[in-house]
CSV table of C-alpha atoms in Angstrom, one decimal:
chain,number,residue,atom,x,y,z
A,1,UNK,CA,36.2,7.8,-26.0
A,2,UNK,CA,33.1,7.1,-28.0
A,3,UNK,CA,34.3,4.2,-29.1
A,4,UNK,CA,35.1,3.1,-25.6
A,5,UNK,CA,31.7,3.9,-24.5
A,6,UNK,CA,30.3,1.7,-26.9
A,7,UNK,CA,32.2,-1.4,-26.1
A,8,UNK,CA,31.4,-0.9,-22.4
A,9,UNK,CA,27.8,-1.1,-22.9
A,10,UNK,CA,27.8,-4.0,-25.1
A,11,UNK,CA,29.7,-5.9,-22.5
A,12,UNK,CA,27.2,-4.4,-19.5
A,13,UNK,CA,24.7,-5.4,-22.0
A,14,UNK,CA,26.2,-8.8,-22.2
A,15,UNK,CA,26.5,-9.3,-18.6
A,16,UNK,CA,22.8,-8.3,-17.8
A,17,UNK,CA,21.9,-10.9,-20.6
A,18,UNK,CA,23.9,-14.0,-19.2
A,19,UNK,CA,22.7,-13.1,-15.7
A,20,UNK,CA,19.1,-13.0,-16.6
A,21,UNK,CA,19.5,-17.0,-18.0
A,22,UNK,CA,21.9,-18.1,-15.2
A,23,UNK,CA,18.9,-17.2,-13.1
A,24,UNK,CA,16.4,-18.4,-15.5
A,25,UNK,CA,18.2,-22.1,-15.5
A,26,UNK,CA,18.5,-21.8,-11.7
A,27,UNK,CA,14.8,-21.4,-11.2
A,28,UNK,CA,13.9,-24.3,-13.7
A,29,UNK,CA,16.5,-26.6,-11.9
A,30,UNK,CA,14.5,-25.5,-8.3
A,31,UNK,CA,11.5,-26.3,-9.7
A,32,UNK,CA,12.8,-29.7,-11.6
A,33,UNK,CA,14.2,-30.5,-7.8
A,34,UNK,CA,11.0,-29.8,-5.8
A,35,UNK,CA,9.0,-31.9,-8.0
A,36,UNK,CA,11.1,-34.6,-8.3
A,37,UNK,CA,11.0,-34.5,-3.6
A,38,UNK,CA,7.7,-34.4,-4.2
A,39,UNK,CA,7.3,-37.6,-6.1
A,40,UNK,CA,9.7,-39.2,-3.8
A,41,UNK,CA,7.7,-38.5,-1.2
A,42,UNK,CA,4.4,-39.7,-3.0
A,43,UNK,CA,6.1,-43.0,-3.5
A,44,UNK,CA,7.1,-43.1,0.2
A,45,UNK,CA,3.6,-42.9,1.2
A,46,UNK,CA,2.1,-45.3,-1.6
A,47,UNK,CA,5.2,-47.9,-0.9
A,48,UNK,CA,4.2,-47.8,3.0
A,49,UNK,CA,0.3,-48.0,2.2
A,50,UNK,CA,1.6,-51.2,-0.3
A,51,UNK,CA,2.9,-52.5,2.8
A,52,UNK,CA,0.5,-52.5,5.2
A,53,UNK,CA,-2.2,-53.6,2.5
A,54,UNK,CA,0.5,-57.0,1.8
A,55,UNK,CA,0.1,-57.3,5.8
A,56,UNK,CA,-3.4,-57.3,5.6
A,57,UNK,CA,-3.6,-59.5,2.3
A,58,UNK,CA,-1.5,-62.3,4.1
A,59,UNK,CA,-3.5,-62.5,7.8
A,60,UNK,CA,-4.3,-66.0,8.4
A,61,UNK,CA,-7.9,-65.0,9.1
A,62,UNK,CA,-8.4,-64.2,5.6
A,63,UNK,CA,-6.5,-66.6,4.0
A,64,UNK,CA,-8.7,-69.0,5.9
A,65,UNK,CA,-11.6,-67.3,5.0
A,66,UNK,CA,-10.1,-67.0,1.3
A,67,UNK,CA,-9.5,-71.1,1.5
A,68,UNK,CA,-13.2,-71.6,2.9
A,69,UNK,CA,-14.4,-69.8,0.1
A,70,UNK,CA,-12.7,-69.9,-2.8
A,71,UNK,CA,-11.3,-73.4,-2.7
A,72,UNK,CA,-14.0,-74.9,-0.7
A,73,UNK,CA,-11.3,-76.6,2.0
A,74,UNK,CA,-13.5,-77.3,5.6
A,75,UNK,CA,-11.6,-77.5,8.9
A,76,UNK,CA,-10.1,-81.2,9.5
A,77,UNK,CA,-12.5,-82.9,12.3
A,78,UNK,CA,-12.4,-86.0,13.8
A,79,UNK,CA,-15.2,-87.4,11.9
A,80,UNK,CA,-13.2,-87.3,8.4
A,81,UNK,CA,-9.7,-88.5,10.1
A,82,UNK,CA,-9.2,-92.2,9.9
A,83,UNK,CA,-6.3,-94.2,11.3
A,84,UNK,CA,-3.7,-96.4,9.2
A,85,UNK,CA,-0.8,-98.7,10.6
A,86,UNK,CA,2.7,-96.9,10.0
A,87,UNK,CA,4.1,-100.1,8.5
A,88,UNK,CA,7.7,-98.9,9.1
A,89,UNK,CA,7.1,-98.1,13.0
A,90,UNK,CA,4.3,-100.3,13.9
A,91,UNK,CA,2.3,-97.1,14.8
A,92,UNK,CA,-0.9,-95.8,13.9
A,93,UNK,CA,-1.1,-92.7,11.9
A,94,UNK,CA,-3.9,-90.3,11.0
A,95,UNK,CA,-4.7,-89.9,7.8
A,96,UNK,CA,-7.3,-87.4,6.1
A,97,UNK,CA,-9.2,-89.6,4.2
A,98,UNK,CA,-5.9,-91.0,2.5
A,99,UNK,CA,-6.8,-94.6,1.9
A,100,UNK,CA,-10.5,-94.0,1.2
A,101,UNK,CA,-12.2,-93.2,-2.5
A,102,UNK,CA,-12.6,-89.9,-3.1
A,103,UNK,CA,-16.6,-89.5,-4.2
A,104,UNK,CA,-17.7,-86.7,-6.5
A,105,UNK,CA,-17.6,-83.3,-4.7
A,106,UNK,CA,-21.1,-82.1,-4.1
A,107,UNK,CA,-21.8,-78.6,-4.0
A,108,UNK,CA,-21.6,-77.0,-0.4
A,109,UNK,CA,-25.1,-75.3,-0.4
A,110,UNK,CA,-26.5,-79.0,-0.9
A,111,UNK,CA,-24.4,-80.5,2.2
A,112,UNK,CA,-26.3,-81.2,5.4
A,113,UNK,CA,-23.7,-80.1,8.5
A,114,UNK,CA,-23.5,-82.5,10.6
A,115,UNK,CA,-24.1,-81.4,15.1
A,116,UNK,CA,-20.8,-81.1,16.5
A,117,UNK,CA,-20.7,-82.4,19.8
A,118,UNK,CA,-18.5,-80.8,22.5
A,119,UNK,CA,-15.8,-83.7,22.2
A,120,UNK,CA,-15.8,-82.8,18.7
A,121,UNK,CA,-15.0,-79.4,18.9
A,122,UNK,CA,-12.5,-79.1,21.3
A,123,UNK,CA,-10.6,-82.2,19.6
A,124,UNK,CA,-10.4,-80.4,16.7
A,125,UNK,CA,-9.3,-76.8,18.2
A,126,UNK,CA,-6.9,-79.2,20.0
A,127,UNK,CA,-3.0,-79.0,18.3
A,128,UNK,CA,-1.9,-81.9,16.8
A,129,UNK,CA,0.4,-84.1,19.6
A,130,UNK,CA,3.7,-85.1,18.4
A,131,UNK,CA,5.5,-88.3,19.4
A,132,UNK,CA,8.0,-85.7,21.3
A,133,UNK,CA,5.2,-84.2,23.6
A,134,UNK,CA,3.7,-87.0,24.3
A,135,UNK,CA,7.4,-88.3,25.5
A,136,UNK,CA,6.0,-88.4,29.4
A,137,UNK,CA,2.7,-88.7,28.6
A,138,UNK,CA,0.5,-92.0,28.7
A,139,UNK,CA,-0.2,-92.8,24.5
A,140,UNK,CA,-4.0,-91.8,23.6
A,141,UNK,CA,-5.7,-95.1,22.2
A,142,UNK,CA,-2.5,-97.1,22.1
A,143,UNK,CA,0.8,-95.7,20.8
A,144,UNK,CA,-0.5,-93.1,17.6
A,145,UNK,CA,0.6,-89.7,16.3
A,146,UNK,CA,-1.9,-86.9,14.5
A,147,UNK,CA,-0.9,-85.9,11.2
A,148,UNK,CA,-2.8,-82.4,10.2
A,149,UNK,CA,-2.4,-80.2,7.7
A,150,UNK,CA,-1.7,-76.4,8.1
A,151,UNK,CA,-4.6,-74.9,9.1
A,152,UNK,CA,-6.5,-78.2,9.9
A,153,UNK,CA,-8.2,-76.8,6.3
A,154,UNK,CA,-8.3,-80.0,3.9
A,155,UNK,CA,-9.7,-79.7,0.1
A,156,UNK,CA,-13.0,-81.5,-0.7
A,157,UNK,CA,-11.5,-83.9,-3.0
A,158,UNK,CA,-9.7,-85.3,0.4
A,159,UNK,CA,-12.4,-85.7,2.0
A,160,UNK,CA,-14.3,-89.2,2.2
A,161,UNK,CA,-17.9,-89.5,3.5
């Protein structure tokens, strides 16, 4: 019976010993699984604020300011547009500064602005007509079409004085 006795405890013994690391590696795996929700959520959060600061980065506002002053582009008036003949439809065409030489930039402190008149102004906050809205329209100055470029922003170098 001693002998019995023995060989019981050691296997009680055993038992207590296994279930002390089954709970052990139980609470590291909690722990390992907590942290790990935790950094997903952290990366929820920072992907979302990544978001909404790419929204912000891309608003046309401050791309146009970024284009203003960065690349030194100036809103397309009517004073720098000049109209060509459109050899292959007979139709005049405007053209930022296209045909003329481009002159050496001059730095944009040193520029005078010139007065914009009202006419100016609201021909250049007009959108540009195409030839399929003016369809039942009378033609402005003959029969022409306005070419623009995004923005009505054009570089320096396009610019001719």
């Amino acid at each position: 019976m001693n002998r019995l006795s023995i060989v019981l405890l050691i296997a009680v013994l055993c038992s207590a010993l296994y279930l002390v690391h089954t709970q052990y590696e139980s609470r590291q795996l909690f722990t390992e699984l907590d942290s790990a929700r935790n950094e997903a959520h952290r990366l929820e959060v920072e992907a979302d604020r990544l978001r909404v600061e790419k929204r912000g980065q891309a608003t046309p506002l401050r791309v146009e300011a970024l284009a203003r002053d960065k690349l030194k582009m100036r809103t397309a008036t009517p004073a720098i547009t000049q109209y060509v003949a459109d050899p292959g439809e007979g139709r005049a065409t405007a053209s930022i500064a296209a045909a003329a030489p481009v002159p050496a930039p001059t730095p944009v402190s040193t520029q005078k602005p010139k007065p914009a008149t009202a006419a100016a102004t609201a021909a250049a906050s007009r959108p540009a007509a195409t030839p399929a809205s003016r369809a039942g329209a009378a033609p402005r100055g003959g029969s022409e079409r306005v070419a623009t470029t995004p923005s009505n922003l054009v570089a320096p170098r396009e610019i001719a004085r």
